[in-house]
CSV table of C-alpha atoms in Angstrom, one decimal:
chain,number,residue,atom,x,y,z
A,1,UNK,CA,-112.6,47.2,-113.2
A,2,UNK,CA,-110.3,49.7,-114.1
A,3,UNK,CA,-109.5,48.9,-117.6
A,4,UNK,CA,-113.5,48.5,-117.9
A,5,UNK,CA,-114.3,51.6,-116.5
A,6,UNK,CA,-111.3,53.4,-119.0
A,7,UNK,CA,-112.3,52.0,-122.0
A,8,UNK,CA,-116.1,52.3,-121.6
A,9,UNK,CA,-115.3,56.0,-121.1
A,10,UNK,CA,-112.5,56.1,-124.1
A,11,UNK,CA,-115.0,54.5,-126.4
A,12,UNK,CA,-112.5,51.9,-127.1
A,13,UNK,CA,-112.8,49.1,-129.1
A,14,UNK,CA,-110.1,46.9,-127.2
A,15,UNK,CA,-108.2,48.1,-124.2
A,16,UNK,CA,-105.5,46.0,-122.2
A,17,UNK,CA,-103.4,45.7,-118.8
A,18,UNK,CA,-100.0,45.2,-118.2
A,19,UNK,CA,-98.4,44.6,-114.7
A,20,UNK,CA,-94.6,45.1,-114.4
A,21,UNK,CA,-92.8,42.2,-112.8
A,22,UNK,CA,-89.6,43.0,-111.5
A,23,UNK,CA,-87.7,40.0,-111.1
A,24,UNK,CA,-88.0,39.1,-115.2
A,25,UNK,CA,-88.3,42.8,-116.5
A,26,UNK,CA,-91.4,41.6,-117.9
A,27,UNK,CA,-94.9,43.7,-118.5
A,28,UNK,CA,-97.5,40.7,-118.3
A,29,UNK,CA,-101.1,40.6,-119.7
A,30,UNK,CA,-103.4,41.4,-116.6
A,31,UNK,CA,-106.4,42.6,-117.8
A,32,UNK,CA,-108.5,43.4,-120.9
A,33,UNK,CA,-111.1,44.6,-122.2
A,34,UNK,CA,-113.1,43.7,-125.2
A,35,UNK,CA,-109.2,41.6,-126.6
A,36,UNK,CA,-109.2,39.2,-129.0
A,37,UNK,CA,-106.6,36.4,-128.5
A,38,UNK,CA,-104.6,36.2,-131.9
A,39,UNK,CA,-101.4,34.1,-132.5
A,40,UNK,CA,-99.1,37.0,-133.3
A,41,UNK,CA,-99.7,39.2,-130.1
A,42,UNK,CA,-97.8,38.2,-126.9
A,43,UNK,CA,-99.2,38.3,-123.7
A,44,UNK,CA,-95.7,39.5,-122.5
A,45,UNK,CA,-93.3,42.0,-123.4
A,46,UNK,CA,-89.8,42.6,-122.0
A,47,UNK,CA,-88.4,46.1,-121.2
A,48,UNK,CA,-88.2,47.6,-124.6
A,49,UNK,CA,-89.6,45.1,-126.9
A,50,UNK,CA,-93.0,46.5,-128.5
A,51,UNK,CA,-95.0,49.6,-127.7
A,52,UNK,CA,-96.1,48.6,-124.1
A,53,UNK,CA,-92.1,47.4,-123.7
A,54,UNK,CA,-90.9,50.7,-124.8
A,55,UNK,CA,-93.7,53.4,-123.2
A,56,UNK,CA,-92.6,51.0,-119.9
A,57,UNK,CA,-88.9,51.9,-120.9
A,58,UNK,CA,-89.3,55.5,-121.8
A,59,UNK,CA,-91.7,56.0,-118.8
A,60,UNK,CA,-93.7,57.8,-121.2
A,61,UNK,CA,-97.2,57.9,-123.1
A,62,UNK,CA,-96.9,56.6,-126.8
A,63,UNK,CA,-99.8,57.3,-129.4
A,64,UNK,CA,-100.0,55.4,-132.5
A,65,UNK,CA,-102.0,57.0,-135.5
A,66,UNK,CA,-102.6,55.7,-139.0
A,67,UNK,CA,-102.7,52.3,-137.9
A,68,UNK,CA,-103.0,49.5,-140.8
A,69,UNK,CA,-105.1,46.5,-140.7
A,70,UNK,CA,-101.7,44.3,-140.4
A,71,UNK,CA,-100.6,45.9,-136.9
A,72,UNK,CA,-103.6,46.0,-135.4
A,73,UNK,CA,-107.6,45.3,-135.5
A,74,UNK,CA,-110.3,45.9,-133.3
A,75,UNK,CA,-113.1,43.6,-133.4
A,76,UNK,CA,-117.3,44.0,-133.1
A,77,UNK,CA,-119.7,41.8,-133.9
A,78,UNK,CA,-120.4,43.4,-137.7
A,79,UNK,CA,-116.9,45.3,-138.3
A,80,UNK,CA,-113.4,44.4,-137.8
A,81,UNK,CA,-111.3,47.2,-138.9
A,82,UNK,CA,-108.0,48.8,-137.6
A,83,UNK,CA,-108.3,51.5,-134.8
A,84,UNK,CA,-107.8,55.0,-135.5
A,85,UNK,CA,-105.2,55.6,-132.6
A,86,UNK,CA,-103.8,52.9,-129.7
A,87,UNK,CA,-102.9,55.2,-126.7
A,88,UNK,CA,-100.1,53.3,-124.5
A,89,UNK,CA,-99.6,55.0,-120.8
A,90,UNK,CA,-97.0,53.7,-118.5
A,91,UNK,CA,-98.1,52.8,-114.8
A,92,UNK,CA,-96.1,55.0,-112.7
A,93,UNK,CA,-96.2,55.3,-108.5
A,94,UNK,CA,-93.3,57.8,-107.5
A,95,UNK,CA,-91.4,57.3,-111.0
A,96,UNK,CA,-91.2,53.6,-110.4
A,97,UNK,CA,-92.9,51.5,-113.1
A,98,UNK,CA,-95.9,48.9,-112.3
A,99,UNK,CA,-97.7,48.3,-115.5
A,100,UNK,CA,-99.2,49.8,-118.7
A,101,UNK,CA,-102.5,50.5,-120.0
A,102,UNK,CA,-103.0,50.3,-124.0
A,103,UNK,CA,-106.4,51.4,-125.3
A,104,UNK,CA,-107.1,50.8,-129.3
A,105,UNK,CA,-110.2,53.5,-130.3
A,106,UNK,CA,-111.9,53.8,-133.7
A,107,UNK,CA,-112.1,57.2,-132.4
A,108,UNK,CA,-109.0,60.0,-132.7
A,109,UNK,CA,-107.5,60.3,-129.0
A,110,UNK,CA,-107.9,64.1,-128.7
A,111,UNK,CA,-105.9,65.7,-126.2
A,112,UNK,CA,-108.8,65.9,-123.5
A,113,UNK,CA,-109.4,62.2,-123.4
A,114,UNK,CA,-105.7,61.9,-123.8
A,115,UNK,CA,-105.9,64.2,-120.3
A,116,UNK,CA,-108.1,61.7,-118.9
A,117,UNK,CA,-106.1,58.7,-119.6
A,118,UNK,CA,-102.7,60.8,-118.1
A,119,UNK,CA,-105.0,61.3,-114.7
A,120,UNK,CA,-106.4,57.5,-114.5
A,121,UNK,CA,-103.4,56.0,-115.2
A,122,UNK,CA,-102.5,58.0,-112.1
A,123,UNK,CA,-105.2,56.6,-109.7
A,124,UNK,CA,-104.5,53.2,-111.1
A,125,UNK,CA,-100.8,53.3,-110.5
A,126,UNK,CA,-101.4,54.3,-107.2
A,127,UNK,CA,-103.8,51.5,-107.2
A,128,UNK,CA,-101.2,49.0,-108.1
A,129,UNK,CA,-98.5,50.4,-105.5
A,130,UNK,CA,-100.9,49.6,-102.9
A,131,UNK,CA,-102.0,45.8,-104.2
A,132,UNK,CA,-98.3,45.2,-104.4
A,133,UNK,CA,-97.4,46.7,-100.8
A,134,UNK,CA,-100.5,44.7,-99.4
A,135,UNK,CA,-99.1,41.6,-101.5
A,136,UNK,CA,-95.2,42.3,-99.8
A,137,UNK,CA,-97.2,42.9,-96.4
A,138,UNK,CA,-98.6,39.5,-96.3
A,139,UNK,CA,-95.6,37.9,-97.7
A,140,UNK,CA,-93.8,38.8,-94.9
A,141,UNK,CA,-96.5,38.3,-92.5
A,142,UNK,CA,-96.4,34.8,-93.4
A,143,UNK,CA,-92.6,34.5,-93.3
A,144,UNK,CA,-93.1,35.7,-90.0
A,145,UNK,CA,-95.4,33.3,-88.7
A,146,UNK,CA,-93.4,30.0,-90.1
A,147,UNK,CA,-90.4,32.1,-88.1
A,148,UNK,CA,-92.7,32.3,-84.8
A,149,UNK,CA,-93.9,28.5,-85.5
A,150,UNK,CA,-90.3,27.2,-86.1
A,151,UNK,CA,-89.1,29.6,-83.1
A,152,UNK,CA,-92.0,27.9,-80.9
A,153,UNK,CA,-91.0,24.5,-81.5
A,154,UNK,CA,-87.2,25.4,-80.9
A,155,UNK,CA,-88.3,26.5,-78.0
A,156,UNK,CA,-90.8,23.4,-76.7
A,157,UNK,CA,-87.0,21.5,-77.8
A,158,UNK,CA,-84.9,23.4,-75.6
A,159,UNK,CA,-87.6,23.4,-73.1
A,160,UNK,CA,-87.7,19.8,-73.2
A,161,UNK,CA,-83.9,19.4,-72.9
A,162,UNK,CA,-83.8,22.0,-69.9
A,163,UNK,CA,-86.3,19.2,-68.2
A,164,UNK,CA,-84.2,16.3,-69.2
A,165,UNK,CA,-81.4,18.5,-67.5
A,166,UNK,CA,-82.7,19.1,-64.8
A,167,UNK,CA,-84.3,15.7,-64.1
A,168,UNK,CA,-80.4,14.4,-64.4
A,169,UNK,CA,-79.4,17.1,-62.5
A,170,UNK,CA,-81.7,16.1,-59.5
A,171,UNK,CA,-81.1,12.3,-60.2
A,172,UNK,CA,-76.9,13.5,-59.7
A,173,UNK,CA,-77.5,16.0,-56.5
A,174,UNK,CA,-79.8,12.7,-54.9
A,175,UNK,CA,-76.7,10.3,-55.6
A,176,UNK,CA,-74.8,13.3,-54.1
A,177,UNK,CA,-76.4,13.1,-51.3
A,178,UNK,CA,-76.7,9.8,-50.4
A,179,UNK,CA,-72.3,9.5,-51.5
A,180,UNK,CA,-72.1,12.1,-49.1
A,181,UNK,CA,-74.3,9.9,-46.3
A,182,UNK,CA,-72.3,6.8,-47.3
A,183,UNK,CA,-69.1,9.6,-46.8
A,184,UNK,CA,-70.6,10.2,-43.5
A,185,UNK,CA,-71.2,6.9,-41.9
């Protein structure tokens, strides 16, 4: 929704969403909007490789103008031509990277809509932060529960033993008592 919602409202004519994934220092493809697959774009980058790799390194916004039909093209139905300017944000929550938008425009990203592209990526960083928390808070919810299932049947085990124990432990104090009978006669 997000990078429909931005691109509609950029005017773009391809638009594309990169989450950050920590444990390979990887920005993955996510989202897109109006994207054409082609052979020589990745649907990954690592830290520093490409523009979404570097704007993720940097932590900055990256805008690239006089773009040639060889680095990029944004497709219609009756045109395919290069865009004018391809606007890449970084995702940030509290300085800590989660993704990056890129937005391709056959329009010139003025500074207003460059304004509005600063403020939504923004709200969909914060966005992010909060699927990702959810995500940790049901990881461990359900590390949890195997813990309470594997605690439960631990203890159904060592309540089971106790019984065995104590059903020895009456079976010993009865041949007690009846030693001690025999002891007594």
């Amino acid at each position: 929704k997000s990078i429909r919602f931005v691109s509609r409202y950029m005017d773009a004519c391809a638009g594309a969403l990169y989450t950050y994934n920590r444990e390979e220092s990887l920005c993955e493809l996510r989202a897109t909007y109006a994207f054409v697959e082609r052979k020589y774009l990745s649907n990954q980058f690592k830290i520093g490789e490409g523009i979404v790799g570097q704007a993720a390194v940097e932590k900055k916004p990256i805008l690239l103008k006089k773009i040639i039909r060889e680095e990029a093209v944004g497709n219609t139905g009756t045109v395919s031509e290069p865009p004018k300017n391809i606007y890449t944000v970084p995702l940030l929550y509290e300085e800590e990277l989660y993704g990056v938008l890129e937005i391709a425009s056959f329009e010139t990203t003025d500074d207003t809509k460059r304004e509005f592209l600063d403020s939504s990526s923004q709200i969909i960083s914060t966005a992010l932060y909060t699927a990702f928390q959810n995500l940790k808070i049901k990881e461990l919810l359900e590390s949890t529960q195997k813990s309470n299932e594997t605690l439960q049947i631990r203890t159904e085990e060592v309540n089971e033993a106790n019984e065995k124990l104590k059903a020895m432990n009456d079976e010993l104090q009865a041949q007690s008592d009846e030693l001690q009978a025999q002891s007594d006669e």
